[in-house]
PDB file of C-alpha atoms in Angstrom:
ATOM      1  CA  TRP A  96      35.416   1.408 -10.753  1.00 73.00           C
ATOM      2  CA  GLN A  97      33.563   4.927 -12.512  1.00 80.00           C
ATOM      3  CA  ILE A  98      30.386   3.863 -11.375  1.00 81.00           C
ATOM      4  CA  ARG A  99      31.250   2.717  -8.281  1.00 78.00           C
ATOM      5  CA  ASN A 100      32.725   6.022  -7.030  1.00 82.00           C
ATOM      6  CA  LEU A 101      29.845   8.014  -8.830  1.00 87.00           C
ATOM      7  CA  HIS A 102      27.519   5.947  -6.429  1.00 83.00           C
ATOM      8  CA  ALA A 103      29.555   7.139  -3.708  1.00 81.00           C
ATOM      9  CA  ASN A 104      29.965  10.386  -4.661  1.00 87.00           C
ATOM     10  CA  GLY A 105      26.277  11.017  -4.960  1.00 88.00           C
ATOM     11  CA  ALA A 106      25.279   9.700  -1.521  1.00 86.00           C
ATOM     12  CA  SER A 107      27.782  12.120  -0.031  1.00 88.00           C
ATOM     13  CA  MET A 108      26.077  14.474  -1.646  1.00 91.00           C
ATOM     14  CA  PHE A 109      22.602  13.414  -0.868  1.00 90.00           C
ATOM     15  CA  PHE A 110      23.511  14.075   2.791  1.00 90.00           C
ATOM     16  CA  ILE A 111      25.177  17.444   2.007  1.00 92.00           C
ATOM     17  CA  CYS A 112      22.113  18.416   0.728  1.00 91.00           C
ATOM     18  CA  LEU A 113      20.120  16.881   3.795  1.00 91.00           C
ATOM     19  CA  TYR A 114      22.169  18.666   6.208  1.00 90.00           C
ATOM     20  CA  ILE A 115      21.611  21.957   4.097  1.00 92.00           C
ATOM     21  CA  HIS A 116      18.307  21.407   4.198  1.00 90.00           C
ATOM     22  CA  ILE A 117      17.693  20.969   7.591  1.00 89.00           C
ATOM     23  CA  GLY A 118      20.283  23.757   8.588  1.00 90.00           C
ATOM     24  CA  ARG A 119      17.804  25.874   6.239  1.00 91.00           C
ATOM     25  CA  GLY A 120      15.072  24.849   8.251  1.00 88.00           C
ATOM     26  CA  PHE A 121      16.696  25.902  11.678  1.00 87.00           C
ATOM     27  CA  TYR A 122      17.712  29.270   9.950  1.00 92.00           C
ATOM     28  CA  TYR A 123      14.182  30.154   9.121  1.00 90.00           C
ATOM     29  CA  GLY A 124      12.196  29.052  11.834  1.00 86.00           C
ATOM     30  CA  SER A 125      10.695  26.195  10.237  1.00 82.00           C
ATOM     31  CA  TYR A 126      10.390  24.273  13.102  1.00 82.00           C
ATOM     32  CA  VAL A 127       7.481  25.970  14.528  1.00 88.00           C
ATOM     33  CA  TYR A 128       5.132  23.474  12.335  1.00 87.00           C
ATOM     34  CA  LYS A 129       5.900  20.707  14.720  1.00 90.00           C
ATOM     35  CA  LYS A 130       3.940  17.822  12.491  1.00 91.00           C
ATOM     36  CA  THR A 131       6.174  18.875   9.567  1.00 89.00           C
ATOM     37  CA  TRP A 132       9.259  18.959  11.613  1.00 89.00           C
ATOM     38  CA  THR A 133       8.923  15.720  13.121  1.00 90.00           C
ATOM     39  CA  ILE A 134       8.027  13.780  10.133  1.00 91.00           C
ATOM     40  CA  GLY A 135      11.234  15.499   8.384  1.00 89.00           C
ATOM     41  CA  VAL A 136      13.536  14.573  11.011  1.00 90.00           C
ATOM     42  CA  LEU A 137      12.471  11.311  11.022  1.00 93.00           C
ATOM     43  CA  LEU A 138      12.963  11.032   7.227  1.00 92.00           C
ATOM     44  CA  LEU A 139      16.590  12.043   8.213  1.00 91.00           C
ATOM     45  CA  PHE A 140      16.917   9.417  11.006  1.00 94.00           C
ATOM     46  CA  LEU A 141      15.234   6.727   8.483  1.00 94.00           C
ATOM     47  CA  VAL A 142      17.861   7.607   5.539  1.00 92.00           C
ATOM     48  CA  MET A 143      20.685   7.504   7.542  1.00 91.00           C
ATOM     49  CA  ALA A 144      19.906   4.281   9.071  1.00 92.00           C
ATOM     50  CA  THR A 145      19.300   3.098   4.842  1.00 88.00           C
ATOM     51  CA  ALA A 146      22.538   4.806   4.570  1.00 86.00           C
ATOM     52  CA  PHE A 147      24.082   2.602   7.447  1.00 86.00           C
ATOM     53  CA  VAL A 148      22.446  -0.845   5.940  1.00 83.00           C
ATOM     54  CA  GLY A 149      24.060  -0.141   2.977  1.00 80.00           C
ATOM     55  CA  TYR A 150      27.375   0.470   3.736  1.00 80.00           C
ATOM     56  CA  VAL A 151      27.604  -2.237   6.367  1.00 77.00           C
ATOM     57  CA  LEU A 152      25.966  -4.958   3.922  1.00 76.00           C
ATOM     58  CA  PRO A 153      28.581  -6.022   1.496  1.00 72.00           C
ATOM     59  CA  TRP A 154      30.493  -9.255   2.333  1.00 61.00           C
ATOM     60  CA  GLY A 155      33.429  -7.145   4.186  1.00 65.00           C
ATOM     61  CA  GLN A 156      35.128  -7.625   7.485  1.00 64.00           C
ATOM     62  CA  MET A 157      33.026  -4.861   8.800  1.00 58.00           C
ATOM     63  CA  SER A 158      30.287  -7.326   8.229  1.00 57.00           C
ATOM     64  CA  PHE A 159      30.767  -9.828  11.084  1.00 56.00           C
TER      65      PHE A 159
END
């Protein structure tokens, strides 16, 4: 149970760090570099999709 709790909290901290990173990009005006910003946003959506699949994947009531 401790490993599962550590994994869940680590994933939440990872998303908090991602949102802080995106917010810092807005604050410092990093969105001026269109190619870098677009790749970063695409990676954010890819990570969100991976997290969603990992959340729904276990055989539970939400999987059906």
